[in-house]
Tab-separated table of C-alpha atoms in Angstrom:
chain	number	residue	atom	x	y	z
R	1	MET	CA	45.305	55.105	83.299
R	2	THR	CA	44.706	56.469	79.814
R	3	LYS	CA	41.196	57.097	78.483
R	4	LEU	CA	41.535	54.012	76.321
R	5	GLU	CA	42.594	51.847	79.266
R	6	ILE	CA	39.724	53.144	81.397
R	7	LEU	CA	37.228	52.414	78.637
R	8	LYS	CA	38.556	48.900	78.103
R	9	ASN	CA	38.398	48.252	81.835
R	10	ASP	CA	34.785	49.469	81.968
R	11	ILE	CA	33.835	47.174	79.080
R	12	LYS	CA	35.583	44.205	80.694
R	13	LYS	CA	33.422	44.602	83.812
R	14	PHE	CA	30.246	43.940	81.812
R	15	GLY	CA	31.287	40.362	81.094
R	16	ASN	CA	29.232	40.369	77.888
R	17	LEU	CA	28.011	43.163	75.659
R	18	ALA	CA	25.673	43.586	72.712
R	19	VAL	CA	26.388	46.873	70.926
R	20	ALA	CA	23.686	48.768	69.041
R	21	PHE	CA	25.846	49.275	65.974
R	22	SER	CA	25.078	51.896	63.340
R	23	GLY	CA	28.568	51.949	61.835
R	24	GLY	CA	29.120	55.554	62.937
R	25	VAL	CA	32.234	56.807	64.715
R	26	ASP	CA	30.868	56.215	68.235
R	27	SER	CA	29.411	52.733	67.903
R	28	SER	CA	32.363	51.633	65.743
R	29	LEU	CA	34.817	52.433	68.516
R	30	LEU	CA	32.615	50.694	71.065
R	31	ALA	CA	32.094	47.585	68.918
R	32	LYS	CA	35.819	47.301	68.158
R	33	LEU	CA	36.838	47.575	71.812
R	34	ALA	CA	34.067	45.237	72.997
R	35	ASN	CA	35.316	42.671	70.496
R	36	ASP	CA	38.951	43.191	71.568
R	37	VAL	CA	38.148	42.867	75.277
R	38	LEU	CA	35.292	40.345	75.338
R	39	GLY	CA	35.789	38.344	72.138
R	40	GLU	CA	32.895	35.910	71.605
R	41	LYS	CA	31.060	37.542	74.484
R	42	ALA	CA	30.547	40.637	72.335
R	43	VAL	CA	28.234	41.174	69.378
R	44	ALA	CA	27.322	44.135	67.196
R	45	ILE	CA	23.640	44.386	66.217
R	46	THR	CA	22.648	46.662	63.347
R	47	ILE	CA	19.079	47.766	62.678
R	48	LYS	CA	18.013	47.586	59.040
R	49	SER	CA	14.853	49.487	58.173
R	50	PRO	CA	13.434	51.686	55.380
R	51	TYR	CA	14.592	54.810	57.217
R	52	MET	CA	18.198	53.666	57.610
R	53	SER	CA	20.531	54.328	54.692
R	54	ALA	CA	21.507	51.128	52.883
R	55	ARG	CA	24.941	52.690	52.361
R	56	GLU	CA	25.438	52.914	56.123
R	57	ILE	CA	24.263	49.327	56.600
R	58	ASP	CA	26.815	48.184	54.014
R	59	GLU	CA	29.551	50.174	55.770
R	60	ALA	CA	28.611	48.582	59.112
R	61	VAL	CA	28.816	45.104	57.577
R	62	GLU	CA	32.208	45.863	56.026
R	63	PHE	CA	33.595	47.247	59.304
R	64	CYS	CA	32.667	44.068	61.167
R	65	LYS	CA	34.210	41.900	58.467
R	66	ILE	CA	37.485	43.812	58.633
R	67	TYR	CA	37.763	43.448	62.417
R	68	ASN	CA	36.185	39.986	62.718
R	69	ILE	CA	33.378	41.298	64.919
R	70	LYS	CA	30.374	39.045	65.432
R	71	HIS	CA	27.559	40.881	63.672
R	72	GLU	CA	23.778	40.560	63.510
R	73	ILE	CA	21.387	42.425	61.216
R	74	LEU	CA	17.944	42.984	62.740
R	75	GLU	CA	15.431	43.905	60.056
R	76	LEU	CA	12.489	46.044	61.152
R	77	GLY	CA	9.653	47.871	59.436
R	78	ILE	CA	8.233	51.332	60.072
R	79	LEU	CA	6.038	51.782	63.136
R	80	GLU	CA	2.502	52.924	62.369
R	81	ASP	CA	2.844	55.498	65.178
R	82	ILE	CA	5.589	57.431	63.351
R	83	THR	CA	4.312	57.437	59.760
R	84	ASP	CA	3.362	61.132	60.047
R	85	ASN	CA	6.758	62.003	61.572
R	86	PRO	CA	5.456	63.315	64.938
R	87	LYS	CA	7.548	65.546	67.185
R	88	ASP	CA	8.112	62.669	69.598
R	89	ARG	CA	9.121	60.344	66.759
R	90	CYS	CA	12.610	59.722	68.148
R	91	TYR	CA	11.258	58.678	71.531
R	92	ILE	CA	8.610	56.345	70.059
R	93	CYS	CA	11.033	54.846	67.553
R	94	LYS	CA	13.944	54.360	69.961
R	95	LYS	CA	11.686	52.775	72.582
R	96	SER	CA	10.476	50.201	70.063
R	97	VAL	CA	13.828	49.634	68.359
R	98	PHE	CA	15.781	49.159	71.576
R	99	ALA	CA	13.109	46.861	72.996
R	100	GLN	CA	13.399	44.634	69.926
R	101	LEU	CA	17.163	44.893	69.927
R	102	MET	CA	17.239	43.842	73.589
R	103	LYS	CA	14.964	40.897	72.825
R	104	ARG	CA	17.305	39.717	70.058
R	105	ALA	CA	20.370	40.204	72.269
R	106	CYS	CA	18.717	38.110	74.966
R	107	GLU	CA	17.987	35.348	72.432
R	108	LEU	CA	21.708	35.364	71.610
R	109	GLY	CA	22.604	34.997	75.274
R	110	PHE	CA	23.574	38.602	76.058
R	111	THR	CA	22.470	40.326	79.265
R	112	ASN	CA	23.963	43.762	78.590
R	113	ILE	CA	23.203	46.108	75.698
R	114	ALA	CA	24.983	49.394	75.004
R	115	ASP	CA	24.923	52.209	72.493
R	116	GLY	CA	27.387	54.903	71.466
R	117	THR	CA	25.905	57.828	73.404
R	118	ASN	CA	28.711	60.229	74.341
R	119	ALA	CA	29.120	63.228	76.655
R	120	ASP	CA	28.241	65.716	73.905
R	121	ASP	CA	24.938	63.922	73.242
R	122	LEU	CA	23.946	64.343	76.888
R	123	GLY	CA	24.092	68.115	76.526
R	124	GLU	CA	21.629	68.159	73.604
R	125	TYR	CA	17.878	67.703	73.336
R	126	ARG	CA	17.567	64.071	72.270
R	127	PRO	CA	14.232	62.395	73.095
R	128	GLY	CA	15.712	59.052	72.056
R	129	LEU	CA	18.028	59.174	75.080
R	130	LYS	CA	15.027	59.097	77.413
R	131	ALA	CA	13.772	55.931	75.737
R	132	LYS	CA	17.067	54.100	76.030
R	133	ASP	CA	17.500	55.164	79.653
R	134	GLU	CA	14.032	53.837	80.495
R	135	LEU	CA	15.038	50.464	79.054
R	136	GLY	CA	18.378	50.325	80.854
R	137	VAL	CA	20.615	50.583	77.783
R	138	LEU	CA	24.233	51.185	78.822
R	139	SER	CA	26.398	54.054	77.559
R	140	PRO	CA	30.100	53.209	78.093
R	141	LEU	CA	31.177	56.298	76.119
R	142	LYS	CA	29.170	58.767	78.207
R	143	ASN	CA	32.300	60.258	79.813
R	144	LEU	CA	34.010	60.870	76.466
R	145	SER	CA	33.429	63.796	74.127
R	146	LYS	CA	33.086	63.407	70.370
R	147	VAL	CA	36.634	64.760	70.041
R	148	ASP	CA	37.878	62.123	72.500
R	149	ILE	CA	36.162	59.374	70.519
R	150	ARG	CA	37.634	60.552	67.238
R	151	GLU	CA	41.107	60.765	68.814
R	152	LEU	CA	40.849	57.225	70.227
R	153	SER	CA	39.575	55.984	66.868
R	154	ARG	CA	42.530	57.627	65.139
R	155	GLU	CA	44.875	56.075	67.701
R	156	LEU	CA	43.449	52.654	66.778
R	157	ASN	CA	43.640	53.462	63.034
R	158	LEU	CA	39.897	52.966	62.619
R	159	PRO	CA	38.613	54.143	59.214
R	160	THR	CA	35.658	55.774	60.990
R	161	HIS	CA	37.794	58.324	62.898
R	162	ASP	CA	36.827	61.135	60.511
R	163	LYS	CA	33.455	59.803	59.396
R	164	PRO	CA	30.730	62.489	59.355
R	165	SER	CA	27.852	62.084	61.786
R	166	TYR	CA	24.633	60.992	60.127
R	167	ALA	CA	21.140	60.293	61.428
R	168	CYS	CA	18.169	58.293	60.216
R	169	LEU	CA	16.490	59.483	57.034
R	170	LEU	CA	13.357	60.564	58.930
R	171	THR	CA	15.315	63.542	60.280
R	172	ARG	CA	15.304	64.970	56.743
R	173	LEU	CA	11.508	65.379	56.859
R	174	PRO	CA	9.458	68.069	58.639
R	175	HIS	CA	7.325	67.065	61.612
R	176	GLY	CA	3.783	66.172	60.599
R	177	HIS	CA	4.801	65.092	57.101
R	178	LYS	CA	3.050	61.810	56.320
R	179	PHE	CA	5.761	60.031	54.406
R	180	ASN	CA	6.007	56.862	52.371
R	181	PRO	CA	8.975	54.650	51.396
R	182	SER	CA	9.432	56.538	48.117
R	183	ASP	CA	10.158	59.760	50.057
R	184	LEU	CA	12.920	57.995	51.967
R	185	ALA	CA	14.276	56.416	48.788
R	186	LEU	CA	14.456	59.837	47.120
R	187	ILE	CA	16.375	61.369	50.034
R	188	GLU	CA	18.798	58.462	50.040
R	189	LYS	CA	19.379	58.653	46.275
R	190	VAL	CA	20.133	62.382	46.422
R	191	GLU	CA	22.524	62.029	49.356
R	192	ASN	CA	24.269	59.031	47.800
R	193	LEU	CA	24.734	60.979	44.581
R	194	LEU	CA	26.402	63.869	46.414
R	195	ILE	CA	28.542	61.559	48.539
R	196	LYS	CA	29.663	59.677	45.425
R	197	ASN	CA	30.786	62.987	43.964
R	198	GLY	CA	32.896	63.936	46.980
R	199	TYR	CA	30.450	65.789	49.259
R	200	LYS	CA	30.418	63.590	52.341
R	201	ASN	CA	28.865	65.732	55.057
R	202	ILE	CA	25.526	66.692	53.526
R	203	ARG	CA	21.788	66.529	54.128
R	204	ALA	CA	18.968	66.431	51.591
R	205	ARG	CA	15.886	67.862	53.338
R	206	PHE	CA	12.550	67.008	51.728
R	207	ASP	CA	9.123	68.545	52.428
R	208	GLY	CA	7.142	66.753	49.726
R	209	LYS	CA	7.775	69.403	47.067
R	210	SER	CA	11.340	70.640	47.485
R	211	ILE	CA	14.738	69.087	48.034
R	212	LYS	CA	16.915	71.418	50.099
R	213	LEU	CA	20.621	70.587	49.980
R	214	GLN	CA	22.637	71.426	53.075
R	215	MET	CA	26.419	71.345	53.293
R	216	SER	CA	29.198	73.382	54.875
R	217	GLY	CA	30.023	76.814	53.492
R	218	ILE	CA	33.335	75.505	52.134
R	219	ASP	CA	31.633	72.603	50.352
R	220	MET	CA	28.903	74.915	49.068
R	221	ALA	CA	31.462	77.149	47.346
R	222	ARG	CA	33.214	74.088	45.948
R	223	PHE	CA	29.921	72.561	44.789
R	224	THR	CA	28.674	75.575	42.841
R	225	ALA	CA	32.086	75.911	41.124
R	226	ASP	CA	32.351	72.188	40.416
R	227	ASP	CA	32.293	71.055	36.775
R	228	LYS	CA	29.924	68.326	37.982
R	229	PHE	CA	27.458	70.838	39.461
R	230	LYS	CA	25.120	70.978	36.457
R	231	PRO	CA	25.204	67.201	35.801
R	232	ILE	CA	24.425	66.535	39.475
R	233	ILE	CA	21.494	68.971	39.467
R	234	LYS	CA	20.274	67.465	36.217
R	235	GLU	CA	20.390	63.977	37.742
R	236	ILE	CA	18.472	65.105	40.828
R	237	ASN	CA	15.922	66.822	38.615
R	238	ALA	CA	15.383	63.554	36.758
R	239	MET	CA	14.309	61.925	40.036
R	240	GLY	CA	11.007	63.824	40.014
R	241	GLU	CA	9.288	67.173	39.537
R	242	LEU	CA	10.955	68.941	42.442
R	243	GLN	CA	12.279	72.316	43.400
R	244	ILE	CA	15.995	71.965	44.105
R	245	LEU	CA	17.293	74.426	46.683
R	246	LEU	CA	20.721	75.109	48.165
R	247	ASP	CA	20.481	76.168	51.818
R	248	LEU	CA	22.709	79.238	52.156
R	249	LYS	CA	22.649	78.910	55.948
R	250	GLY	CA	24.747	75.776	55.593
R	251	LEU	CA	24.603	72.393	57.295
R	252	ARG	CA	22.573	72.151	60.489
R	253	GLU	CA	21.626	69.038	62.417
R	254	GLU	CA	18.028	69.896	63.221
R	255	ILE	CA	15.222	68.638	60.998
R	256	LEU	CA	13.508	70.957	58.536
R	257	LYS	CA	11.047	73.387	60.121
């Protein structure tokens, strides 16, 4: 059996499946296949909160419309326990989010909930994985690498096959930074501006005083030579009295230290 056939067979065994759907490459593949295999017995549930990019929510909605996937938006606020961005933020947040997601799935008649965790995730330090495991969230993609998932997505002609990996906006803030919604809005505006101008895989790190732009070395060279460089910097500068930095170390996934 091919990897795709094995995955479809695994999904079929669940009988019903609610997918925690962010709109990223992993959950998009899972939601599409769950819909193909289980039909009405599958649903994609997307969390909408102040620390999730509205752009990504819109992309998730559009993906489900294109593939006729049953889709729910679950709107949540910010937990009081994570407003100072503690080191165990991911664990606290995921435990609460998945508990509420499971509750909503149950209300809709679903007994199984899954996320897009893959084999590469299991080899990294991700406190959120502990939370989901404690709650019994399934991971049908756990035997596939990120490369496998992108290849299967390309095979299915999914528009997400080459989508950059993003994370919630809280990962752009240093631990211990007591944030407010305006901090998150600023980060999102800066990232949206860069994405709109052709720089898709970027991060805008914010420590309360400085915006640090991270992108690949290739994009960095392109950005500084871009005719739009000065207008972009000028537009960011107009968002507030901030230092604007370009991280010469390039794009890294960890949050700002």
